[in-house]
mmCIF file of C-alpha atoms in Angstrom:
data_model
loop_
_atom_site.group_PDB
_atom_site.id
_atom_site.type_symbol
_atom_site.label_atom_id
_atom_site.label_comp_id
_atom_site.label_asym_id
_atom_site.label_seq_id
_atom_site.Cartn_x
_atom_site.Cartn_y
_atom_site.Cartn_z
ATOM 1 C CA UNK A 1 4.051 -8.442 -4.397
ATOM 2 C CA UNK A 2 4.141 -11.474 -6.666
ATOM 3 C CA UNK A 3 0.924 -13.395 -7.256
ATOM 4 C CA UNK A 4 1.115 -17.027 -6.183
ATOM 5 C CA UNK A 5 0.246 -19.905 -8.469
ATOM 6 C CA UNK A 6 -1.064 -23.423 -7.990
ATOM 7 C CA UNK A 7 2.299 -25.113 -8.348
ATOM 8 C CA UNK A 8 5.600 -24.866 -6.525
ATOM 9 C CA UNK A 9 9.080 -26.261 -6.951
ATOM 10 C CA UNK A 10 11.054 -28.216 -4.428
ATOM 11 C CA UNK A 11 13.579 -31.007 -4.119
ATOM 12 C CA UNK A 12 17.256 -31.270 -3.215
ATOM 13 C CA UNK A 13 20.286 -31.237 -5.410
ATOM 14 C CA UNK A 14 20.835 -34.612 -7.060
ATOM 15 C CA UNK A 15 24.114 -36.354 -7.675
ATOM 16 C CA UNK A 16 25.282 -39.802 -8.740
ATOM 17 C CA UNK A 17 28.590 -41.627 -8.467
ATOM 18 C CA UNK A 18 30.788 -41.027 -11.485
ATOM 19 C CA UNK A 19 31.443 -43.955 -13.756
ATOM 20 C CA UNK A 20 35.125 -42.993 -13.604
ATOM 21 C CA UNK A 21 35.140 -43.448 -9.838
ATOM 22 C CA UNK A 22 34.624 -40.938 -7.042
ATOM 23 C CA UNK A 23 32.748 -37.667 -6.974
ATOM 24 C CA UNK A 24 29.394 -36.910 -8.451
ATOM 25 C CA UNK A 25 28.417 -36.699 -12.065
ATOM 26 C CA UNK A 26 25.880 -34.346 -13.585
ATOM 27 C CA UNK A 27 22.447 -35.831 -14.025
ATOM 28 C CA UNK A 28 19.746 -34.813 -16.455
ATOM 29 C CA UNK A 29 16.322 -35.005 -14.866
ATOM 30 C CA UNK A 30 13.038 -34.859 -16.754
ATOM 31 C CA UNK A 31 10.703 -32.108 -15.694
ATOM 32 C CA UNK A 32 8.325 -34.503 -13.946
ATOM 33 C CA UNK A 33 11.051 -35.343 -11.412
ATOM 34 C CA UNK A 34 11.960 -31.792 -10.526
ATOM 35 C CA UNK A 35 9.748 -31.655 -7.465
ATOM 36 C CA UNK A 36 6.611 -30.150 -8.993
ATOM 37 C CA UNK A 37 3.736 -30.974 -6.692
ATOM 38 C CA UNK A 38 0.051 -30.531 -7.402
ATOM 39 C CA UNK A 39 -2.078 -28.439 -5.108
ATOM 40 C CA UNK A 40 -3.442 -30.448 -2.186
ATOM 41 C CA UNK A 41 -7.171 -30.940 -1.718
ATOM 42 C CA UNK A 42 -7.026 -28.951 1.532
ATOM 43 C CA UNK A 43 -5.374 -25.983 -0.159
ATOM 44 C CA UNK A 44 -7.852 -26.135 -3.022
ATOM 45 C CA UNK A 45 -10.807 -26.030 -0.650
ATOM 46 C CA UNK A 46 -9.241 -23.176 1.297
ATOM 47 C CA UNK A 47 -8.692 -21.232 -1.919
ATOM 48 C CA UNK A 48 -12.337 -21.695 -2.924
ATOM 49 C CA UNK A 49 -13.515 -20.646 0.518
ATOM 50 C CA UNK A 50 -11.355 -17.516 0.573
ATOM 51 C CA UNK A 51 -12.491 -16.629 -2.947
ATOM 52 C CA UNK A 52 -16.139 -17.034 -2.040
ATOM 53 C CA UNK A 53 -15.878 -15.035 1.176
ATOM 54 C CA UNK A 54 -13.947 -12.269 -0.601
ATOM 55 C CA UNK A 55 -16.449 -11.652 -3.383
ATOM 56 C CA UNK A 56 -19.511 -12.088 -1.137
ATOM 57 C CA UNK A 57 -18.094 -9.533 1.301
ATOM 58 C CA UNK A 58 -17.542 -7.070 -1.525
ATOM 59 C CA UNK A 59 -21.060 -7.703 -2.812
ATOM 60 C CA UNK A 60 -22.500 -7.115 0.666
ATOM 61 C CA UNK A 61 -20.659 -3.786 0.809
ATOM 62 C CA UNK A 62 -22.301 -2.672 -2.438
ATOM 63 C CA UNK A 63 -25.768 -3.519 -1.131
ATOM 64 C CA UNK A 64 -25.076 -1.732 2.143
ATOM 65 C CA UNK A 65 -23.974 1.412 0.310
ATOM 66 C CA UNK A 66 -27.080 1.328 -1.892
ATOM 67 C CA UNK A 67 -29.295 0.912 1.170
ATOM 68 C CA UNK A 68 -27.726 4.010 2.731
ATOM 69 C CA UNK A 69 -28.145 5.856 -0.570
ATOM 70 C CA UNK A 70 -31.838 4.937 -0.722
ATOM 71 C CA UNK A 71 -32.444 5.973 2.891
ATOM 72 C CA UNK A 72 -30.780 9.341 2.261
ATOM 73 C CA UNK A 73 -32.739 10.005 -0.956
ATOM 74 C CA UNK A 74 -29.831 9.311 -3.329
ATOM 75 C CA UNK A 75 -27.508 11.736 -1.580
ATOM 76 C CA UNK A 76 -24.491 9.586 -2.478
ATOM 77 C CA UNK A 77 -25.064 9.398 -6.232
ATOM 78 C CA UNK A 78 -23.527 12.819 -6.840
ATOM 79 C CA UNK A 79 -20.125 11.439 -5.827
ATOM 80 C CA UNK A 80 -19.474 9.699 -9.132
ATOM 81 C CA UNK A 81 -16.823 10.428 -11.765
ATOM 82 C CA UNK A 82 -17.203 13.754 -13.555
ATOM 83 C CA UNK A 83 -15.152 14.887 -16.514
ATOM 84 C CA UNK A 84 -12.007 16.759 -15.395
ATOM 85 C CA UNK A 85 -13.647 18.004 -12.184
ATOM 86 C CA UNK A 86 -10.712 18.344 -9.797
ATOM 87 C CA UNK A 87 -12.938 19.246 -6.860
ATOM 88 C CA UNK A 88 -14.627 15.825 -7.010
ATOM 89 C CA UNK A 89 -11.650 13.575 -7.696
ATOM 90 C CA UNK A 90 -12.839 11.332 -4.881
ATOM 91 C CA UNK A 91 -15.411 10.107 -7.382
ATOM 92 C CA UNK A 92 -12.736 7.780 -8.771
ATOM 93 C CA UNK A 93 -12.700 6.024 -5.399
ATOM 94 C CA UNK A 94 -16.451 5.985 -4.804
ATOM 95 C CA UNK A 95 -17.988 5.491 -8.267
ATOM 96 C CA UNK A 96 -17.767 1.649 -8.392
ATOM 97 C CA UNK A 97 -19.727 1.243 -5.146
ATOM 98 C CA UNK A 98 -22.514 3.669 -6.129
ATOM 99 C CA UNK A 99 -25.581 2.735 -8.173
ATOM 100 C CA UNK A 100 -28.514 4.689 -9.546
ATOM 101 C CA UNK A 101 -31.127 2.350 -8.035
ATOM 102 C CA UNK A 102 -31.734 -1.216 -6.906
ATOM 103 C CA UNK A 103 -32.350 -2.366 -10.483
ATOM 104 C CA UNK A 104 -28.954 -1.053 -11.503
ATOM 105 C CA UNK A 105 -27.227 -2.942 -8.683
ATOM 106 C CA UNK A 106 -29.196 -6.164 -9.195
ATOM 107 C CA UNK A 107 -28.326 -6.170 -12.917
ATOM 108 C CA UNK A 108 -24.644 -6.045 -11.990
ATOM 109 C CA UNK A 109 -24.826 -8.679 -9.251
ATOM 110 C CA UNK A 110 -24.527 -11.941 -11.214
ATOM 111 C CA UNK A 111 -21.642 -10.901 -13.507
ATOM 112 C CA UNK A 112 -19.831 -9.402 -10.519
ATOM 113 C CA UNK A 113 -20.178 -12.588 -8.454
ATOM 114 C CA UNK A 114 -19.112 -14.875 -11.309
ATOM 115 C CA UNK A 115 -16.152 -12.885 -12.631
ATOM 116 C CA UNK A 116 -14.976 -11.724 -9.217
ATOM 117 C CA UNK A 117 -15.023 -15.273 -7.867
ATOM 118 C CA UNK A 118 -13.023 -16.587 -10.829
ATOM 119 C CA UNK A 119 -10.320 -13.991 -10.218
ATOM 120 C CA UNK A 120 -10.373 -14.561 -6.458
ATOM 121 C CA UNK A 121 -9.677 -18.264 -7.095
ATOM 122 C CA UNK A 122 -6.234 -17.238 -8.362
ATOM 123 C CA UNK A 123 -5.441 -15.933 -4.890
ATOM 124 C CA UNK A 124 -6.332 -12.968 -2.716
ATOM 125 C CA UNK A 125 -3.150 -11.141 -3.715
ATOM 126 C CA UNK A 126 -3.928 -11.334 -7.415
ATOM 127 C CA UNK A 127 -7.566 -10.356 -6.818
ATOM 128 C CA UNK A 128 -6.486 -7.238 -4.915
ATOM 129 C CA UNK A 129 -3.958 -6.228 -7.569
ATOM 130 C CA UNK A 130 -6.371 -6.687 -10.477
ATOM 131 C CA UNK A 131 -9.170 -4.855 -8.706
ATOM 132 C CA UNK A 132 -6.919 -1.978 -7.656
ATOM 133 C CA UNK A 133 -5.515 -1.513 -11.170
ATOM 134 C CA UNK A 134 -8.923 -1.503 -12.845
ATOM 135 C CA UNK A 135 -10.464 0.633 -10.099
ATOM 136 C CA UNK A 136 -7.770 3.332 -10.148
ATOM 137 C CA UNK A 137 -6.572 3.363 -13.764
ATOM 138 C CA UNK A 138 -10.000 2.703 -15.263
ATOM 139 C CA UNK A 139 -11.568 5.384 -13.088
ATOM 140 C CA UNK A 140 -8.837 7.890 -13.897
ATOM 141 C CA UNK A 141 -9.230 7.291 -17.633
ATOM 142 C CA UNK A 142 -13.001 7.707 -17.327
ATOM 143 C CA UNK A 143 -12.373 11.002 -15.542
ATOM 144 C CA UNK A 144 -10.401 12.120 -18.612
ATOM 145 C CA UNK A 145 -12.882 11.110 -21.334
ATOM 146 C CA UNK A 146 -16.169 10.912 -19.407
ATOM 147 C CA UNK A 147 -18.234 13.145 -21.713
ATOM 148 C CA UNK A 148 -16.821 11.878 -25.005
ATOM 149 C CA UNK A 149 -19.669 11.143 -27.403
ATOM 150 C CA UNK A 150 -22.303 12.042 -24.824
ATOM 151 C CA UNK A 151 -25.501 13.710 -26.004
ATOM 152 C CA UNK A 152 -26.702 14.321 -22.457
ATOM 153 C CA UNK A 153 -24.289 17.061 -21.435
ATOM 154 C CA UNK A 154 -22.204 16.706 -18.256
ATOM 155 C CA UNK A 155 -22.341 13.146 -16.950
ATOM 156 C CA UNK A 156 -21.962 11.481 -13.564
ATOM 157 C CA UNK A 157 -20.458 8.006 -13.949
ATOM 158 C CA UNK A 158 -21.470 5.528 -11.250
ATOM 159 C CA UNK A 159 -21.693 1.755 -10.993
ATOM 160 C CA UNK A 160 -19.494 -1.308 -10.721
ATOM 161 C CA UNK A 161 -19.851 -2.311 -14.392
ATOM 162 C CA UNK A 162 -16.522 -0.661 -15.267
ATOM 163 C CA UNK A 163 -14.850 -2.984 -12.780
ATOM 164 C CA UNK A 164 -16.811 -5.923 -14.200
ATOM 165 C CA UNK A 165 -15.539 -5.192 -17.714
ATOM 166 C CA UNK A 166 -12.022 -4.903 -16.313
ATOM 167 C CA UNK A 167 -12.312 -8.304 -14.658
ATOM 168 C CA UNK A 168 -13.737 -9.808 -17.843
ATOM 169 C CA UNK A 169 -10.902 -8.402 -19.977
ATOM 170 C CA UNK A 170 -8.341 -9.601 -17.422
ATOM 171 C CA UNK A 171 -9.645 -13.164 -17.472
ATOM 172 C CA UNK A 172 -9.781 -13.267 -21.267
ATOM 173 C CA UNK A 173 -6.285 -11.884 -21.836
ATOM 174 C CA UNK A 174 -4.623 -13.602 -18.874
ATOM 175 C CA UNK A 175 -5.798 -16.961 -20.183
ATOM 176 C CA UNK A 176 -4.188 -16.233 -23.547
ATOM 177 C CA UNK A 177 -0.930 -15.136 -21.924
ATOM 178 C CA UNK A 178 -0.485 -18.219 -19.737
ATOM 179 C CA UNK A 179 -1.590 -20.621 -22.509
ATOM 180 C CA UNK A 180 -2.848 -23.347 -20.223
ATOM 181 C CA UNK A 181 -5.537 -25.634 -21.606
ATOM 182 C CA UNK A 182 -8.084 -24.920 -18.878
ATOM 183 C CA UNK A 183 -7.527 -21.182 -19.190
ATOM 184 C CA UNK A 184 -8.084 -21.307 -22.942
ATOM 185 C CA UNK A 185 -11.401 -23.114 -22.446
ATOM 186 C CA UNK A 186 -12.314 -20.554 -19.818
ATOM 187 C CA UNK A 187 -11.508 -17.780 -22.283
ATOM 188 C CA UNK A 188 -13.942 -19.219 -24.818
ATOM 189 C CA UNK A 189 -16.711 -19.420 -22.221
ATOM 190 C CA UNK A 190 -16.004 -15.917 -20.934
ATOM 191 C CA UNK A 191 -15.901 -14.516 -24.457
ATOM 192 C CA UNK A 192 -19.369 -15.916 -25.126
ATOM 193 C CA UNK A 193 -20.543 -14.648 -21.752
ATOM 194 C CA UNK A 194 -19.072 -11.242 -22.480
ATOM 195 C CA UNK A 195 -21.248 -10.949 -25.573
ATOM 196 C CA UNK A 196 -24.305 -11.493 -23.400
ATOM 197 C CA UNK A 197 -22.980 -9.069 -20.811
ATOM 198 C CA UNK A 198 -22.770 -6.311 -23.399
ATOM 199 C CA UNK A 199 -26.489 -6.602 -23.987
ATOM 200 C CA UNK A 200 -27.623 -6.537 -20.354
ATOM 201 C CA UNK A 201 -25.656 -3.622 -18.959
ATOM 202 C CA UNK A 202 -28.122 -1.429 -17.043
ATOM 203 C CA UNK A 203 -29.123 2.027 -18.154
ATOM 204 C CA UNK A 204 -28.114 4.703 -15.685
ATOM 205 C CA UNK A 205 -31.155 6.807 -15.021
ATOM 206 C CA UNK A 206 -29.080 9.678 -13.722
ATOM 207 C CA UNK A 207 -26.834 9.862 -16.761
ATOM 208 C CA UNK A 208 -29.422 9.009 -19.397
ATOM 209 C CA UNK A 209 -27.460 6.081 -20.811
ATOM 210 C CA UNK A 210 -24.823 3.425 -20.411
ATOM 211 C CA UNK A 211 -21.339 4.590 -19.446
ATOM 212 C CA UNK A 212 -19.526 3.038 -22.384
ATOM 213 C CA UNK A 213 -16.550 5.214 -21.459
ATOM 214 C CA UNK A 214 -16.337 3.499 -18.076
ATOM 215 C CA UNK A 215 -16.698 0.069 -19.690
ATOM 216 C CA UNK A 216 -13.986 0.815 -22.244
ATOM 217 C CA UNK A 217 -11.542 2.250 -19.714
ATOM 218 C CA UNK A 218 -12.185 -0.636 -17.340
ATOM 219 C CA UNK A 219 -11.567 -3.193 -20.087
ATOM 220 C CA UNK A 220 -8.314 -1.532 -21.167
ATOM 221 C CA UNK A 221 -7.142 -1.473 -17.560
ATOM 222 C CA UNK A 222 -7.972 -5.176 -17.298
ATOM 223 C CA UNK A 223 -5.796 -5.942 -20.321
ATOM 224 C CA UNK A 224 -2.888 -3.998 -18.808
ATOM 225 C CA UNK A 225 -3.347 -5.807 -15.496
ATOM 226 C CA UNK A 226 -3.334 -9.178 -17.284
ATOM 227 C CA UNK A 227 -0.052 -8.356 -19.015
ATOM 228 C CA UNK A 228 1.663 -7.167 -15.845
ATOM 229 C CA UNK A 229 0.390 -9.905 -13.539
ATOM 230 C CA UNK A 230 1.087 -12.735 -15.988
ATOM 231 C CA UNK A 231 4.803 -11.879 -16.008
ATOM 232 C CA UNK A 232 5.840 -14.908 -13.863
ATOM 233 C CA UNK A 233 3.927 -17.342 -16.086
ATOM 234 C CA UNK A 234 5.219 -15.736 -19.287
ATOM 235 C CA UNK A 235 8.794 -15.870 -18.009
ATOM 236 C CA UNK A 236 8.476 -19.548 -17.102
ATOM 237 C CA UNK A 237 7.007 -20.341 -20.524
ATOM 238 C CA UNK A 238 9.791 -18.434 -22.270
ATOM 239 C CA UNK A 239 12.415 -20.445 -20.389
ATOM 240 C CA UNK A 240 10.741 -23.701 -21.346
ATOM 241 C CA UNK A 241 10.481 -22.709 -24.999
ATOM 242 C CA UNK A 242 14.155 -21.728 -24.959
ATOM 243 C CA UNK A 243 15.044 -25.168 -23.606
ATOM 244 C CA UNK A 244 16.582 -23.835 -20.399
ATOM 245 C CA UNK A 245 13.904 -25.131 -18.065
ATOM 246 C CA UNK A 246 13.415 -28.763 -19.083
ATOM 247 C CA UNK A 247 15.388 -30.924 -18.799
ATOM 248 C CA UNK A 248 17.620 -29.408 -16.098
ATOM 249 C CA UNK A 249 21.114 -30.177 -14.963
ATOM 250 C CA UNK A 250 21.723 -30.616 -11.243
ATOM 251 C CA UNK A 251 24.926 -31.437 -9.414
#
């Protein structure tokens, strides 16, 4: 599945009468005449609406799960990620939707809404791919190193902050890969925001501290996702820099 962008190419083949009489001659067209069309206002509004609905639905799911957890006296919290425990591998799937308490979830709400919405604006396909990569690869890596540097003994990693760090890393690195002006500005804002985010990550009461392992693994997964999913943009840029994309020859 290839993520879709905000621009598309169109236009028919172009020819012109030859100065020597008969037939068509090759024409060199500047890039602005190659059929690039900006996104329509209708499509832009639809993209914003889909992005908003997507992240709000995910947020509602997290609150619903926490409500069930509270009503069942935290019976769900034991389903987090535990170091090399093969009998609880499902923790990789469940950990991001579990939280130690309401304070833990509320602390994650704003960064999740902001970062998730920014990624969802790039399209539902890209949002799903980024989330899946960070969720699975970040969770698996946390499963491998979960107790590293821990002074609390065996740990139970829960919370969506690993996914948040993955989204943050994706947005930062993806903006650098595509090298578009708006993305670079966004990177600067997100970098500053990320510094604040590091200081407000909630303390997990069940684990005795912040899951820096989950944050680290999520961030690394976000970088990998940015590299893989920026392939179309990087390829297009490489063609332009090589001079094979603009101007073009059409018959």
